[in-house]
Coordinates of N, CA and C in Angstrom, one line a residue:
S1 N -18.2 -3.4 -7.1 CA -16.9 -3.8 -6.5 C -15.8 -3.2 -7.3
L2 N -14.6 -3.2 -6.7 CA -13.4 -2.6 -7.3 C -13.0 -3.6 -8.4
R3 N -12.6 -3.1 -9.5 CA -12.2 -3.9 -10.6 C -10.7 -3.7 -10.8
I4 N -10.0 -4.8 -11.2 CA -8.6 -4.7 -11.6 C -8.6 -5.0 -13.1
Q5 N -7.6 -4.4 -13.8 CA -7.6 -4.7 -15.3 C -6.1 -4.6 -15.7
H6 N -5.8 -5.5 -16.6 CA -4.5 -5.5 -17.3 C -4.8 -5.6 -18.8
F7 N -4.4 -6.6 -19.4 CA -4.8 -6.8 -20.8 C -6.1 -7.6 -20.7
G8 N -7.1 -7.2 -21.4 CA -8.4 -7.9 -21.4 C -9.4 -7.3 -20.6
E9 N -10.3 -8.1 -20.0 CA -11.5 -7.6 -19.3 C -11.2 -7.1 -17.9
Q10 N -12.1 -6.2 -17.4 CA -12.0 -5.8 -16.0 C -12.5 -7.0 -15.1
I11 N -11.8 -7.2 -14.1 CA -12.1 -8.3 -13.2 C -12.7 -7.7 -11.9
K12 N -13.9 -8.2 -11.6 CA -14.6 -7.7 -10.4 C -14.2 -8.6 -9.2
G13 N -14.6 -8.1 -8.0 CA -14.4 -9.0 -6.8 C -13.7 -8.3 -5.6
N14 N -12.9 -7.3 -5.9 CA -12.2 -6.6 -4.7 C -13.2 -5.5 -4.2
Q15 N -13.0 -5.2 -2.9 CA -13.9 -4.2 -2.3 C -13.7 -2.8 -2.9
E16 N -14.8 -2.1 -2.9 CA -14.8 -0.7 -3.4 C -14.0 0.2 -2.4
F17 N -13.4 1.2 -2.9 CA -12.8 2.2 -2.0 C -13.0 3.6 -2.4
Y18 N -14.2 3.8 -3.1 CA -14.5 5.1 -3.6 C -14.9 6.1 -2.6
S19 N -15.5 5.6 -1.5 CA -16.0 6.5 -0.4 C -14.8 7.1 0.4
S20 N -15.0 8.1 1.1 CA -14.0 8.8 1.9 C -13.3 7.9 2.9
N21 N -12.1 8.3 3.2 CA -11.3 7.7 4.3 C -11.1 6.2 4.2
K22 N -11.0 5.7 3.1 CA -10.6 4.3 2.9 C -9.1 4.2 2.7
R23 N -8.5 3.3 3.4 CA -7.0 3.1 3.2 C -6.8 1.9 2.3
V24 N -6.0 2.2 1.2 CA -5.7 1.2 0.2 C -4.2 0.9 0.4
A25 N -3.9 -0.4 0.5 CA -2.5 -0.8 0.5 C -2.2 -1.8 -0.6
M26 N -0.9 -1.7 -1.0 CA -0.5 -2.7 -2.0 C 0.7 -3.4 -1.4
D27 N 0.7 -4.7 -1.4 CA 1.8 -5.5 -0.9 C 2.5 -6.0 -2.2
L28 N 3.6 -5.4 -2.5 CA 4.4 -5.9 -3.7 C 5.5 -6.7 -3.2
N29 N 5.5 -8.0 -3.4 CA 6.5 -8.9 -2.9 C 7.4 -9.3 -4.0
M30 N 8.6 -8.6 -4.0 CA 9.7 -8.9 -5.0 C 10.7 -9.9 -4.5
E31 N 10.5 -10.5 -3.4 CA 11.4 -11.5 -2.8 C 11.1 -12.9 -3.1
V32 N 9.9 -13.2 -3.7 CA 9.5 -14.5 -4.1 C 9.4 -14.7 -5.6
I33 N 9.4 -15.9 -6.0 CA 9.2 -16.2 -7.5 C 8.0 -17.1 -7.5
P34 N 6.9 -16.7 -8.1 CA 6.7 -15.5 -8.9 C 6.4 -14.3 -7.9
R35 N 6.9 -13.1 -8.4 CA 6.6 -11.9 -7.6 C 5.1 -11.6 -7.6
T36 N 4.6 -11.0 -6.5 CA 3.1 -10.8 -6.4 C 2.8 -9.4 -6.0
L37 N 1.6 -9.0 -6.4 CA 1.0 -7.7 -6.0 C -0.4 -8.0 -5.4
T38 N -0.5 -7.7 -4.1 CA -1.8 -8.0 -3.5 C -2.4 -6.7 -2.9
F39 N -3.7 -6.5 -3.0 CA -4.3 -5.3 -2.6 C -5.0 -5.5 -1.2
F40 N -5.0 -4.4 -0.4 CA -5.7 -4.4 0.9 C -6.6 -3.2 0.9
V41 N -7.8 -3.3 1.4 CA -8.7 -2.1 1.7 C -9.0 -2.2 3.2
N42 N -8.7 -1.1 3.9 CA -8.8 -1.0 5.3 C -8.3 -2.3 6.0
D43 N -7.1 -2.7 5.6 CA -6.4 -3.8 6.2 C -7.0 -5.2 5.9
I44 N -7.9 -5.2 5.0 CA -8.5 -6.5 4.6 C -8.0 -6.9 3.2
E45 N -7.3 -8.1 3.2 CA -6.7 -8.6 2.0 C -7.8 -8.9 1.0
Q46 N -7.6 -8.4 -0.3 CA -8.6 -8.6 -1.3 C -8.4 -9.9 -2.1
P47 N -9.4 -10.5 -2.6 CA -9.3 -11.8 -3.2 C -8.5 -11.9 -4.5
N48 N -8.6 -10.8 -5.3 CA -7.8 -10.8 -6.6 C -6.5 -10.2 -6.4
Y49 N -5.4 -11.0 -6.8 CA -4.1 -10.4 -6.8 C -3.4 -10.7 -8.1
V50 N -2.2 -10.2 -8.3 CA -1.5 -10.3 -9.6 C -0.2 -11.0 -9.3
F51 N 0.2 -12.0 -10.2 CA 1.5 -12.6 -10.0 C 2.3 -12.6 -11.3
N52 N 3.6 -12.9 -11.2 CA 4.6 -12.8 -12.3 C 4.8 -11.3 -12.6
I53 N 4.9 -10.5 -11.6 CA 5.2 -9.1 -11.7 C 6.7 -8.9 -12.2
P54 N 6.9 -8.0 -13.1 CA 8.3 -7.8 -13.6 C 9.3 -7.4 -12.5
G55 N 10.5 -7.6 -12.8 CA 11.6 -7.3 -11.8 C 11.7 -5.8 -11.5
A56 N 11.2 -4.9 -12.4 CA 11.3 -3.5 -12.1 C 9.9 -2.9 -12.3
V57 N 9.4 -2.1 -11.4 CA 8.0 -1.5 -11.5 C 8.1 0.0 -11.3
R58 N 7.0 0.6 -11.6 CA 6.7 2.0 -11.3 C 5.4 2.1 -10.7
Y59 N 5.2 3.1 -9.8 CA 3.9 3.3 -9.2 C 3.3 4.5 -9.8
F60 N 1.9 4.5 -9.9 CA 1.2 5.6 -10.3 C -0.2 5.5 -9.8
A61 N -0.9 6.7 -9.8 CA -2.3 6.7 -9.3 C -3.1 7.6 -10.3
Q62 N -4.3 7.3 -10.5 CA -5.2 8.0 -11.4 C -6.4 8.4 -10.6
I63 N -6.8 9.7 -10.8 CA -8.1 10.2 -10.3 C -9.0 10.6 -11.4
Y64 N -10.3 10.5 -11.2 CA -11.2 10.7 -12.3 C -11.9 12.1 -12.2
Y65 N -12.2 12.6 -11.0 CA -13.0 13.8 -10.9 C -12.1 14.9 -10.2
K66 N -12.4 16.1 -10.5 CA -11.7 17.3 -10.0 C -11.7 17.3 -8.5
T67 N -12.7 16.8 -7.9 CA -12.8 16.8 -6.4 C -12.2 15.6 -5.7
D68 N -11.7 14.6 -6.5 CA -11.1 13.4 -6.0 C -9.7 13.8 -5.5
S69 N -9.2 13.0 -4.5 CA -7.8 13.2 -4.0 C -7.3 11.9 -3.4
F70 N -6.0 11.8 -3.2 CA -5.5 10.7 -2.4 C -4.2 11.2 -1.7
K71 N -3.8 10.5 -0.7 CA -2.6 10.9 0.0 C -1.8 9.6 0.3
I72 N -0.5 9.7 0.0 CA 0.3 8.5 0.4 C 0.7 8.7 1.8
L73 N 0.3 7.7 2.6 CA 0.6 7.7 4.1 C 2.0 7.1 4.4
S74 N 2.4 6.1 3.6 CA 3.7 5.5 3.9 C 4.1 4.7 2.7
F75 N 5.4 4.6 2.6 CA 6.0 3.8 1.5 C 7.2 3.1 2.2
S76 N 7.1 1.8 2.4 CA 8.2 1.1 3.2 C 8.4 -0.3 2.8
K77 N 9.6 -0.8 3.1 CA 10.0 -2.2 2.8 C 9.6 -2.9 4.1
L78 N 8.8 -4.0 4.0 CA 8.4 -4.8 5.1 C 9.4 -6.0 5.3
S79 N 9.5 -6.4 6.5 CA 10.4 -7.5 6.8 C 9.8 -8.8 6.3
S80 N 8.4 -8.9 6.3 CA 7.7 -10.0 5.7 C 6.4 -9.6 5.1
P81 N 6.0 -10.3 4.1 CA 4.8 -9.8 3.3 C 3.5 -9.9 4.2
M82 N 2.6 -9.0 3.9 CA 1.3 -9.1 4.6 C 0.3 -10.1 4.0
A83 N 0.5 -10.3 2.7 CA -0.4 -11.2 1.9 C -0.3 -12.6 2.3
K84 N -1.5 -13.3 2.4 CA -1.6 -14.7 2.7 C -2.2 -15.5 1.6
H85 N -2.9 -14.9 0.7 CA -3.6 -15.5 -0.4 C -4.4 -16.7 0.1
P86 N -5.4 -16.5 0.9 CA -6.2 -17.6 1.5 C -7.0 -18.3 0.5
E87 N -7.7 -19.4 0.9 CA -8.6 -20.1 0.0 C -9.7 -19.1 -0.5
G88 N -10.0 -19.2 -1.7 CA -11.0 -18.2 -2.3 C -10.4 -17.1 -3.0
S89 N -9.1 -16.8 -2.8 CA -8.4 -15.8 -3.6 C -8.0 -16.3 -4.9
F90 N -7.7 -15.4 -5.8 CA -7.4 -15.8 -7.2 C -6.3 -15.0 -7.8
G91 N -5.3 -15.6 -8.3 CA -4.2 -14.9 -8.9 C -4.3 -14.7 -10.4
W92 N -4.0 -13.5 -10.9 CA -4.1 -13.1 -12.3 C -2.7 -12.9 -12.8
E93 N -2.3 -13.5 -13.9 CA -0.9 -13.5 -14.4 C -0.7 -12.2 -15.1
Y94 N 0.3 -11.4 -14.7 CA 0.8 -10.2 -15.3 C 1.3 -10.6 -16.7
G95 N 1.0 -9.8 -17.7 CA 1.5 -10.0 -19.1 C 0.7 -10.9 -19.9
T96 N -0.4 -11.4 -19.4 CA -1.4 -12.2 -20.2 C -2.7 -11.5 -20.3
K97 N -3.5 -12.0 -21.2 CA -4.9 -11.4 -21.4 C -5.8 -12.1 -20.3
W98 N -6.4 -11.2 -19.6 CA -7.3 -11.7 -18.5 C -8.7 -11.9 -19.0
M99 N -9.3 -13.0 -18.8 CA -10.7 -13.3 -19.1 C -11.5 -13.6 -17.9
K100 N -12.7 -13.0 -17.8 CA -13.5 -13.3 -16.6 C -13.7 -14.7 -16.4
R101 N -13.8 -15.1 -15.1 CA -14.1 -16.5 -14.7 C -15.7 -16.6 -14.7
A102 N -16.2 -17.7 -14.8 CA -17.7 -17.9 -14.7 C -18.3 -17.3 -13.5
S103 N -17.5 -17.3 -12.4 CA -18.1 -16.8 -11.1 C -18.0 -15.2 -11.0
D104 N -17.4 -14.6 -12.0 CA -17.3 -13.1 -12.0 C -18.6 -12.5 -12.5

């Protein structure tokens, strides 16, 4: 599974997107307190999201292999967030050390 990491351990649980033609979206909601960052893979909201995002952010991407690539399809401000954070999702606080939960 896809792992997210900040300070501390890698957190499992989000869907992989290593295979070709997967669409990855990030819903960065700067209009609410706490600010949130939620990931989507092929339009499916992923269970692990990040909260307490700082007021200013930068985007970057990293590729590991020479044959890897990515393409930004759009960058837009939405009128309302896509993220719902349904039951079973879990928020990880930005700026703190992340420790795996027993279910990870």
